[in-house]
Amino acid sequence: MKDLLTTDFKPAPYWWDAAPLTASPDGAPSPSYDVVIVGSGYTGLRAALTLARAGRGVAVFDKEMPGFGASRRNAGFLGRTLKHAYVDLKAARGTAYARAIYRDLSLAYESTLAFIAEEGIDCHAVRCGRLIAATSAAHYAGLERELEGMRADLGLPYAMLPRDRLREEMASDIYDGGAVIPDLASLHPGLYHRGLMSRALEAGVSIFGACEVTAVERSLQGDGFLVTTAAGQTRARDVVIATNGYTPKTLRWHARRVIPFTGYMAATEELPPELLEKQLPHRRTVIDSNLDIDFFRPAPDSSRLLFGGATANGLEDPEAIAALLHGRLRRALPDLADVRLSHVWTGQCAGTFDMMPHIGRHDGVWYGMGYNYAGVPMGSFFGLTIAQKILGLPDGATAFETAPFPTMPFYRGDPWFLKLAMRWFAWKDARLARSRPAG
Ligand SMILES: Cc1cc2nc3c(=O)[nH]c(=O)nc-3n(C[C@H](O)[C@H](O)[C@H](O)COP(=O)(O)OP(=O)(O)OC[C@H]3O[C@@H](n4cnc5c(N)ncnc54)[C@H](O)[C@@H]3O)c2cc1C
C-alpha cells in the first residue's frame, strides 16, 4: 500500500497547495447587516460580492475556515449539462421547459467564464473541451442521440469519436469511443474561490470563519431575521442559505431536501511531461458515460493527473481511498499503473430527489443548493441570481425557480439509501454496458 503514496503524501486537496485556506480576521459581528449569508463557497461569495457592490452591508459566516467546502475541493470542470439529458427533459417536461432550463445552464456557464475574465481572476480558466468516454456501444449510441438533440435544438457543438480513434484523445482502450464537446471549460477551483473571496473582501464584505450559524428566526419586530452565530447574535433584513452538501440538520427544511454525498479525488505525483501528454494529448477534461462517473484531467499548474470517481463509496481512510482510486486509474490509463499518488481528498456534494438544482425562498429565507455535481457554474450563477432578486433587479429570474423543491416522507437529512442508490447506478451502468446498441 505504502508504494501507492509519495513520501510527501497529503490527505488534503491538491488545490490547497496553491490556494491554502486562510483564517478570517477575528472580530465580533455587527449588531445588524442588510444581508447575512450562511456558507462561504461560490454561492455565498458570489451573492455577497454582488450585494456589496450594490451598496448593501453583507456578512458571510462559515462554520469552518472560509472556502472549506466543496468550492475548493472540486474537479474544476465547467459544463452546461445536468443529470437530466436535454432530450430526456424534453420528453418528460416538454420542449419549452427543457429549452428554458438548458438556456439557463448555458447562461450559468458563459456568465461564470465572463465574470472570471472581467474580474481578472487568474485561475487557469480555459475552454479546453471535454471528452465523454462511452462505457459501451449502447452508451455511445445514447450519447450521439443526446448530443444530436442538443445540436439540433440548441446549436451546441459536438463531435463523435469512434472506438478506433479514441486514442487520439486518451491513452485508454477500455472505452467504446466517445464524444468531444469542444468548447467546455476547466479551471483551478481553489484559485477561482480565492479570487472571488478577495474581490468580496475588497468590496467590503465581512467574512467570519469558524463561526457556525446555529439558528435563523424571524425577528419579533417583523423587519427581518435574528441570526444566532457562534460569535453572538446579529440581525439581517435578508438571509441566504448557501450550504449545499454541508447543509446542517438545524436548517430542517433545507436538510430535508438535499441528499449529501461524498465525492473522492486524487492527484498523481509529478509525471514526465511526455507521459502526461500521451494520456490526454489535448489536455481536455474527461468523464465517462456512466451514472457513477470516473473523471480525469491534467492539473492546470503542474504535470500531474487529477482524477476521481467511486462516488459515495463510504470510505474515510485516505489510504483505503487511495487504493480504490488507484485501481480506477490503472484500469482506465494502464500506462500510469506504477505512478504514486501525492494527494487524496474528499468533499461533500448535494443531490436532490428530482436531480435538479434549486433556488428560491422559503419562509422569507433565500436559498440556492442541490447542484448534483454541477456547482462550479450553477453555484456561481445562483449566487448572482439570488443577489439580483434581493436587489429587486429584473435579471434575477430563472427557469430553475419554477419547480417545487421536493423531499420524501420521513427523510430528515440522513441518506440511509445512498449505498443502495449507488449500487443501483452501478447495476444500471453494468447492464447498459452489456446491452446492444438500440437500432
Ligand atoms: C470531489 C468533488 C468534485 C466536484 N467536481 C465538480 C466539477 O468538476 N464541476 C462542478 O461544477 N462541480 C463539482 N463539484 C461540486 C461543486 O464543488 C459544488 O457543487 C459547489 O462547490 C457548491 O458550492 P457552494 O458554495 O454552494 O457550497 P460549498 O462550497 O460546499 O460551501 C458550503 C459551506 O457552508 C458551510 N456551512 C455549512 N453549515 C454551516 C453553518 N451552519 N454555518 C455556517 N457555515 C456553514 C460549510 O462549512 C461550507 O464551507 C464537485 C464536488 C466535489 C466534492
Coordinates of C-alpha atoms and ligand atoms in Angstrom, one line a residue:
M1 CA 0.0 0.0 0.0
K2 CA 2.7 2.5 1.0
D3 CA 4.1 2.2 -2.5
L4 CA 1.0 3.8 -3.9
L5 CA 1.7 7.0 -2.0
T6 CA 4.5 9.6 -2.3
T7 CA 6.7 10.3 0.7
D8 CA 5.2 13.8 1.0
F9 CA 1.6 12.4 0.5
K10 CA -1.1 14.7 1.8
P11 CA -4.7 13.7 2.7
A12 CA -5.9 17.1 1.5
P13 CA -7.0 18.8 -1.7
Y14 CA -4.3 19.3 -4.3
W15 CA -5.8 22.8 -4.9
W16 CA -4.9 23.9 -1.3
D17 CA -1.2 23.8 -2.2
A18 CA -1.8 26.9 -4.4
A19 CA -4.8 28.2 -2.5
P20 CA -4.4 27.3 1.2
L21 CA -7.3 28.1 3.5
T22 CA -6.7 31.2 5.5
A23 CA -8.4 32.2 8.7
S24 CA -10.5 35.3 8.6
P25 CA -9.7 38.3 10.8
D26 CA -11.0 38.0 14.3
G27 CA -13.8 40.2 15.4
A28 CA -17.4 40.1 16.5
P29 CA -20.3 40.6 14.0
S30 CA -22.0 44.0 13.9
P31 CA -25.5 44.2 15.5
S32 CA -27.1 44.2 12.1
Y33 CA -26.5 43.8 8.3
D34 CA -28.6 44.2 5.3
V35 CA -27.8 40.6 4.3
V36 CA -26.4 37.6 6.2
I37 CA -25.1 34.7 4.2
V38 CA -24.6 31.2 5.6
G39 CA -21.8 29.4 3.7
S40 CA -18.6 30.8 2.1
G41 CA -18.4 28.8 -1.2
Y42 CA -19.1 30.0 -4.7
T43 CA -22.8 30.5 -4.0
G44 CA -22.4 32.6 -0.8
L45 CA -19.5 34.7 -2.0
R46 CA -20.9 35.5 -5.5
A47 CA -24.1 36.7 -3.8
A48 CA -22.1 38.6 -1.2
L49 CA -19.9 40.3 -3.8
T50 CA -22.8 41.4 -6.0
L51 CA -24.7 42.8 -3.0
A52 CA -21.8 44.6 -1.5
R53 CA -21.0 46.3 -4.8
A54 CA -24.6 47.5 -4.9
G55 CA -24.0 49.2 -1.5
R56 CA -25.5 46.6 0.8
G57 CA -23.9 45.7 4.2
V58 CA -23.1 42.0 4.0
A59 CA -21.7 39.4 6.3
V60 CA -20.8 35.8 5.4
F61 CA -20.5 33.2 8.1
D62 CA -18.8 29.8 7.7
K63 CA -18.7 27.0 10.2
E64 CA -15.2 26.2 9.1
M65 CA -12.4 28.3 7.6
P66 CA -13.7 30.3 4.6
G67 CA -13.6 28.0 1.5
F68 CA -13.6 24.8 3.5
G69 CA -16.5 23.4 1.5
A70 CA -16.6 21.8 -2.0
S71 CA -15.7 25.0 -3.7
R72 CA -12.0 24.5 -3.0
R73 CA -12.2 20.7 -3.4
N74 CA -14.0 20.0 -6.7
A75 CA -12.5 18.9 -10.1
G76 CA -12.8 22.3 -11.7
F77 CA -14.9 21.0 -14.7
L78 CA -17.2 23.8 -16.1
G79 CA -20.1 22.4 -18.1
R80 CA -23.6 23.3 -19.1
T81 CA -25.4 20.0 -18.6
L82 CA -27.4 18.3 -15.8
K83 CA -28.0 14.7 -14.7
H84 CA -31.1 15.0 -16.9
A85 CA -30.1 15.0 -20.6
Y86 CA -31.8 17.6 -22.7
V87 CA -33.6 15.0 -24.8
D88 CA -35.0 13.3 -21.7
L89 CA -36.1 16.5 -20.1
K90 CA -37.8 17.5 -23.3
A91 CA -39.6 14.1 -23.5
A92 CA -40.7 14.4 -19.8
R93 CA -41.5 18.1 -19.4
G94 CA -41.9 19.5 -22.9
T95 CA -39.7 21.5 -25.3
A96 CA -40.4 24.9 -23.7
Y97 CA -39.3 23.8 -20.2
A98 CA -36.3 21.9 -21.5
R99 CA -35.2 24.8 -23.6
A100 CA -35.6 27.3 -20.7
I101 CA -33.5 25.1 -18.4
Y102 CA -30.8 24.5 -20.9
R103 CA -30.8 28.2 -21.8
D104 CA -30.1 29.0 -18.2
L105 CA -27.4 26.3 -18.0
S106 CA -25.7 27.9 -20.9
L107 CA -26.1 31.3 -19.2
A108 CA -24.6 29.9 -16.0
Y109 CA -21.7 28.5 -17.9
E110 CA -21.0 31.6 -20.0
S111 CA -21.6 34.1 -17.2
T112 CA -19.1 32.3 -14.9
L113 CA -16.4 32.4 -17.6
A114 CA -17.2 36.1 -18.4
F115 CA -17.1 37.0 -14.7
I116 CA -13.7 35.4 -14.2
A117 CA -12.4 37.3 -17.3
E118 CA -13.9 40.6 -16.3
E119 CA -12.6 40.3 -12.8
G120 CA -9.2 39.2 -14.0
I121 CA -9.2 36.2 -11.6
D122 CA -6.1 34.1 -12.5
C123 CA -7.5 30.6 -12.1
H124 CA -6.4 28.8 -15.3
A125 CA -9.9 29.1 -16.8
V126 CA -9.7 27.7 -20.3
R127 CA -12.1 26.3 -22.9
C128 CA -10.2 23.1 -23.1
G129 CA -13.1 20.9 -24.4
R130 CA -14.4 17.7 -22.8
L131 CA -14.2 14.1 -23.8
I132 CA -17.2 11.9 -22.7
A133 CA -15.9 8.4 -22.9
A134 CA -18.5 5.8 -23.7
T135 CA -18.5 2.7 -21.5
S136 CA -20.3 0.5 -24.0
A137 CA -21.5 0.6 -27.6
A138 CA -25.1 1.3 -26.3
H139 CA -23.7 4.3 -24.3
Y140 CA -22.0 5.5 -27.5
A141 CA -25.3 5.4 -29.4
G142 CA -27.2 7.1 -26.5
L143 CA -24.5 9.8 -26.3
E144 CA -24.9 10.5 -30.0
R145 CA -28.7 10.7 -29.7
E146 CA -28.4 13.1 -26.7
L147 CA -25.8 15.4 -28.3
E148 CA -27.5 15.5 -31.7
G149 CA -30.7 16.5 -29.9
M150 CA -28.9 19.4 -28.3
R151 CA -27.2 20.4 -31.5
A152 CA -30.5 20.4 -33.4
D153 CA -32.5 22.4 -30.8
L154 CA -29.8 24.5 -29.1
G155 CA -27.0 24.7 -31.6
L156 CA -24.4 23.2 -29.2
P157 CA -21.4 21.6 -30.9
Y158 CA -20.0 18.1 -30.5
A159 CA -18.0 15.5 -32.5
M160 CA -18.3 11.7 -32.1
L161 CA -15.1 9.7 -31.9
P162 CA -15.5 6.0 -32.7
R163 CA -13.6 3.4 -30.7
D164 CA -10.7 3.1 -33.2
R165 CA -10.0 6.8 -32.8
L166 CA -10.3 7.2 -29.0
R167 CA -6.5 7.1 -28.6
E168 CA -6.4 10.5 -30.4
E169 CA -7.9 11.8 -27.1
M170 CA -6.9 9.4 -24.3
A171 CA -4.4 6.6 -23.8
S172 CA -7.1 4.1 -23.0
D173 CA -8.6 1.0 -24.6
I174 CA -11.4 0.3 -22.2
Y175 CA -14.0 2.7 -23.8
D176 CA -16.2 2.2 -26.8
G177 CA -15.3 5.5 -28.3
G178 CA -16.7 8.8 -27.1
A179 CA -17.8 12.3 -27.9
V180 CA -15.9 15.6 -27.7
I181 CA -17.6 18.8 -26.7
P182 CA -15.0 21.2 -28.0
D183 CA -15.9 24.4 -26.0
L184 CA -16.5 23.2 -22.4
A185 CA -14.1 24.6 -19.9
S186 CA -12.0 23.9 -16.8
L187 CA -10.4 26.0 -14.1
H188 CA -8.4 25.7 -10.9
P189 CA -11.2 25.7 -8.3
G190 CA -9.0 26.8 -5.4
L191 CA -7.7 29.9 -7.3
Y192 CA -11.2 30.7 -8.5
H193 CA -12.5 30.6 -5.0
R194 CA -9.6 32.6 -3.6
G195 CA -10.1 35.3 -6.3
L196 CA -13.8 35.5 -5.6
M197 CA -13.1 35.8 -1.8
S198 CA -10.5 38.6 -2.3
R199 CA -13.0 40.5 -4.5
A200 CA -15.7 40.1 -1.9
L201 CA -13.4 41.4 0.9
E202 CA -12.3 44.3 -1.2
A203 CA -15.9 45.2 -1.8
G204 CA -16.5 45.4 2.0
V205 CA -18.0 42.0 2.8
S206 CA -17.3 40.8 6.3
I207 CA -16.3 37.1 6.3
F208 CA -16.4 35.2 9.6
G209 CA -14.7 31.8 9.5
A210 CA -15.1 29.2 12.3
C211 CA -18.4 30.8 13.1
E212 CA -21.3 28.4 12.8
V213 CA -24.8 29.8 12.3
T214 CA -27.0 27.8 14.7
A215 CA -30.4 29.5 14.2
V216 CA -32.2 31.8 11.8
E217 CA -35.5 33.1 13.2
R218 CA -37.9 35.8 12.1
S219 CA -37.3 38.9 14.2
L220 CA -40.2 39.7 16.6
Q221 CA -40.4 43.2 15.2
G222 CA -41.2 41.6 11.8
D223 CA -38.5 43.5 10.0
G224 CA -36.2 40.7 9.1
F225 CA -34.3 37.9 10.8
L226 CA -32.4 37.2 14.0
V227 CA -29.3 35.1 13.2
T228 CA -27.6 33.2 16.0
T229 CA -23.9 32.5 15.4
A230 CA -21.1 31.0 17.4
A231 CA -19.9 34.7 17.9
G232 CA -23.2 36.0 19.0
Q233 CA -26.5 37.3 17.5
T234 CA -27.0 39.7 14.6
R235 CA -29.9 40.9 12.7
A236 CA -30.5 41.0 8.9
R237 CA -33.1 42.1 6.5
D238 CA -32.3 39.2 4.2
V239 CA -30.7 35.8 4.9
V240 CA -29.2 33.5 2.2
I241 CA -28.6 29.8 2.9
A242 CA -25.6 28.6 0.7
T243 CA -24.5 25.4 2.4
N244 CA -25.2 22.8 -0.4
G245 CA -23.6 19.5 0.6
Y246 CA -22.7 20.7 4.1
T247 CA -26.3 21.8 5.0
P248 CA -26.8 21.1 8.7
K249 CA -29.8 19.4 10.2
T250 CA -30.6 22.6 12.2
L251 CA -31.8 24.0 8.9
R252 CA -34.5 21.4 8.9
W253 CA -36.5 22.5 5.8
H254 CA -33.3 22.5 3.6
A255 CA -31.8 19.4 5.1
R256 CA -35.0 17.5 4.2
R257 CA -34.4 18.4 0.6
V258 CA -30.7 17.8 -0.1
I259 CA -29.0 14.5 -0.2
P260 CA -25.4 14.9 1.0
F261 CA -22.9 12.5 -0.6
T262 CA -19.1 12.4 -0.7
G263 CA -17.0 12.9 -3.8
Y264 CA -13.5 11.5 -4.0
M265 CA -10.4 12.8 -5.8
A266 CA -6.7 12.1 -6.1
A267 CA -3.6 13.7 -7.7
T268 CA -0.7 11.7 -9.1
E269 CA 2.9 12.6 -8.4
E270 CA 4.5 14.8 -11.0
L271 CA 4.7 12.8 -14.2
P272 CA 7.3 13.2 -17.0
P273 CA 5.5 15.8 -19.3
E274 CA 5.6 13.4 -22.3
L275 CA 3.8 10.7 -20.2
L276 CA 1.1 13.1 -19.2
E277 CA 0.7 14.4 -22.7
K278 CA 0.4 10.9 -24.0
Q279 CA -2.6 10.2 -21.6
L280 CA -4.6 13.3 -22.6
P281 CA -2.9 14.8 -25.7
H282 CA -5.4 17.7 -26.0
R283 CA -5.5 18.4 -22.2
R284 CA -9.3 18.1 -22.1
T285 CA -11.3 17.1 -19.1
V286 CA -12.7 13.6 -19.3
I287 CA -15.8 12.0 -17.8
D288 CA -17.1 8.6 -18.6
S289 CA -20.7 8.0 -19.6
N290 CA -21.7 6.0 -16.5
L291 CA -24.2 7.3 -13.9
D292 CA -21.4 6.7 -11.3
I293 CA -18.7 8.6 -13.2
D294 CA -15.0 8.3 -13.3
F295 CA -13.3 11.6 -14.3
F296 CA -9.8 12.7 -15.3
R297 CA -8.0 15.9 -16.1
P298 CA -4.5 17.3 -16.3
A299 CA -3.6 19.6 -13.4
P300 CA -3.5 23.2 -14.8
D301 CA -0.4 24.1 -12.9
S302 CA 1.9 21.0 -12.8
S303 CA 2.5 17.8 -14.7
R304 CA 0.1 15.7 -12.5
L305 CA -3.0 13.9 -13.5
L306 CA -6.0 14.6 -11.2
F307 CA -8.9 12.2 -11.2
G308 CA -11.8 10.9 -9.2
G309 CA -14.8 8.6 -9.0
A310 CA -16.2 5.9 -6.8
T311 CA -18.7 8.5 -5.5
A312 CA -20.4 7.8 -2.2
N313 CA -18.4 4.6 -1.6
G314 CA -18.4 5.2 2.2
L315 CA -14.6 5.0 2.7
E316 CA -13.0 7.6 5.0
D317 CA -9.4 6.3 5.5
P318 CA -7.2 8.1 2.9
E319 CA -5.0 5.0 2.3
A320 CA -8.1 2.9 1.5
I321 CA -9.4 5.7 -0.7
A322 CA -6.1 5.9 -2.5
A323 CA -6.1 2.1 -3.1
L324 CA -9.6 2.3 -4.6
L325 CA -9.0 5.3 -6.8
H326 CA -5.6 3.9 -8.0
G327 CA -7.4 0.8 -9.2
R328 CA -9.7 3.0 -11.3
L329 CA -6.7 4.9 -12.6
R330 CA -4.8 1.7 -13.6
R331 CA -7.9 0.3 -15.3
A332 CA -8.5 3.4 -17.5
L333 CA -4.9 4.5 -18.1
P334 CA -2.7 1.5 -17.8
D335 CA 0.5 3.5 -18.6
L336 CA 0.1 5.0 -15.1
A337 CA -0.1 1.7 -13.3
D338 CA 3.1 2.4 -11.4
V339 CA 2.7 6.1 -10.6
R340 CA 2.2 7.1 -7.0
L341 CA -0.5 9.4 -5.5
S342 CA 0.5 12.7 -3.8
H343 CA -2.9 13.8 -2.6
V344 CA -6.2 12.2 -1.8
W345 CA -9.2 14.1 -0.7
T346 CA -13.0 14.1 -0.3
G347 CA -15.7 16.8 -0.4
Q348 CA -19.5 16.9 0.3
C349 CA -21.9 17.4 -2.7
A350 CA -25.6 17.7 -2.7
G351 CA -28.0 15.6 -4.7
T352 CA -31.8 16.3 -4.8
F353 CA -34.8 14.0 -5.2
D354 CA -35.5 15.3 -8.7
M355 CA -31.8 15.6 -9.6
M356 CA -32.2 19.3 -10.3
P357 CA -30.5 22.3 -8.6
H358 CA -32.9 24.6 -6.7
I359 CA -33.1 28.3 -6.0
G360 CA -35.9 30.2 -4.2
R361 CA -37.2 31.5 -0.9
H362 CA -38.8 29.6 2.0
D363 CA -40.3 31.4 5.0
G364 CA -38.6 34.6 3.7
V365 CA -35.1 33.0 3.6
W366 CA -33.3 32.7 0.3
Y367 CA -31.5 29.5 -0.8
G368 CA -29.5 28.1 -3.7
M369 CA -28.4 24.4 -3.5
G370 CA -28.6 20.9 -4.8
Y371 CA -26.2 21.2 -7.6
N372 CA -25.8 17.5 -8.3
Y373 CA -22.0 17.8 -9.1
A374 CA -22.5 21.0 -11.3
G375 CA -21.9 23.7 -8.7
V376 CA -19.0 25.4 -10.3
P377 CA -21.2 27.2 -12.8
M378 CA -24.5 26.7 -11.0
G379 CA -23.3 27.9 -7.6
S380 CA -21.8 31.0 -9.2
F381 CA -25.0 31.6 -11.2
F382 CA -27.4 31.0 -8.3
G383 CA -25.3 33.3 -6.0
L384 CA -25.6 36.1 -8.6
T385 CA -29.2 35.4 -9.2
I386 CA -30.1 35.5 -5.5
A387 CA -28.3 38.8 -5.2
Q388 CA -30.2 40.2 -8.2
K389 CA -33.5 39.0 -6.6
I390 CA -32.6 40.7 -3.2
L391 CA -31.8 43.9 -5.2
G392 CA -35.1 43.7 -7.0
L393 CA -33.4 43.5 -10.4
P394 CA -35.3 42.0 -13.4
D395 CA -32.3 39.8 -14.3
G396 CA -32.9 37.7 -11.2
A397 CA -35.5 35.4 -12.9
T398 CA -34.6 31.8 -13.8
A399 CA -36.3 28.7 -15.1
F400 CA -34.9 26.8 -12.1
E401 CA -37.2 28.6 -9.7
T402 CA -40.4 27.3 -11.3
A403 CA -40.2 23.7 -9.9
P404 CA -41.1 22.9 -6.2
F405 CA -38.2 21.7 -4.1
P406 CA -39.2 18.1 -3.3
T407 CA -38.5 15.9 -0.3
M408 CA -39.6 12.4 0.7
P409 CA -41.8 11.3 3.6
F410 CA -39.7 10.6 6.8
Y411 CA -36.5 12.0 5.2
R412 CA -34.7 14.2 7.7
G413 CA -31.3 14.6 6.0
D414 CA -29.7 11.1 6.7
P415 CA -29.4 9.5 3.3
W416 CA -29.5 5.9 4.6
F417 CA -30.4 4.8 1.0
L418 CA -27.2 6.2 -0.6
K419 CA -25.3 2.9 -0.8
L420 CA -28.4 1.2 -2.3
A421 CA -28.7 4.1 -4.8
M422 CA -25.1 3.8 -5.9
R423 CA -25.4 0.0 -6.2
W424 CA -28.4 0.6 -8.4
F425 CA -26.5 3.1 -10.5
A426 CA -23.6 0.6 -10.8
W427 CA -26.1 -2.2 -11.8
K428 CA -27.7 0.0 -14.4
D429 CA -24.3 1.0 -15.8
A430 CA -23.2 -2.6 -16.0
R431 CA -26.4 -3.7 -17.5
L432 CA -26.2 -1.0 -20.2
A433 CA -22.5 -1.9 -20.8
R434 CA -23.6 -5.5 -21.6
S435 CA -26.6 -4.4 -23.8
R436 CA -26.5 -4.0 -27.6
P437 CA -27.0 -0.5 -29.0
A438 CA -30.6 0.2 -30.0
G439 CA -31.4 0.5 -33.7
Ligands
LIG1 C1 -14.8 15.9 -5.2 C2 -15.7 16.9 -5.8 C3 -15.6 17.1 -7.2 C4 -16.5 18.0 -7.8 N1 -16.4 18.3 -9.1 C5 -17.1 19.3 -9.7 C6 -16.8 19.8 -11.0 O1 -15.8 19.4 -11.6 N2 -17.7 20.7 -11.6 C7 -18.7 21.2 -10.9 O2 -19.4 22.0 -11.4 N3 -19.0 20.8 -9.6 C8 -18.2 19.9 -9.0 N4 -18.4 19.6 -7.7 C9 -19.5 20.2 -6.9 C10 -19.2 21.7 -6.5 O3 -17.9 21.7 -6.0 C11 -20.2 22.2 -5.5 O4 -21.5 22.0 -6.1 C12 -20.0 23.7 -5.2 O5 -18.7 23.9 -4.8 C13 -21.0 24.1 -4.2 O6 -20.7 25.4 -3.8 P1 -21.5 26.1 -2.6 O7 -20.9 27.5 -2.4 O8 -22.9 26.0 -2.8 O9 -21.1 25.2 -1.3 P2 -19.7 24.8 -0.6 O10 -18.6 25.3 -1.4 O11 -19.8 23.4 -0.3 O12 -19.8 25.6 0.7 C14 -20.8 25.4 1.7 C15 -20.2 26.0 3.0 O13 -21.3 26.0 4.0 C16 -20.6 25.9 5.3 N5 -21.6 25.7 6.3 C17 -22.4 24.6 6.5 N6 -23.2 24.7 7.6 C18 -23.0 25.9 8.1 C19 -23.5 26.7 9.2 N7 -24.4 26.2 10.0 N8 -23.0 27.9 9.5 C20 -22.0 28.4 8.7 N9 -21.5 27.8 7.6 C21 -22.0 26.6 7.3 C22 -19.6 24.8 5.1 O14 -18.6 24.9 6.1 C23 -19.1 25.1 3.7 O15 -17.9 25.8 3.7 C24 -17.6 18.7 -7.0 C25 -17.6 18.4 -5.7 C26 -16.7 17.5 -5.1 C27 -16.8 17.3 -3.6

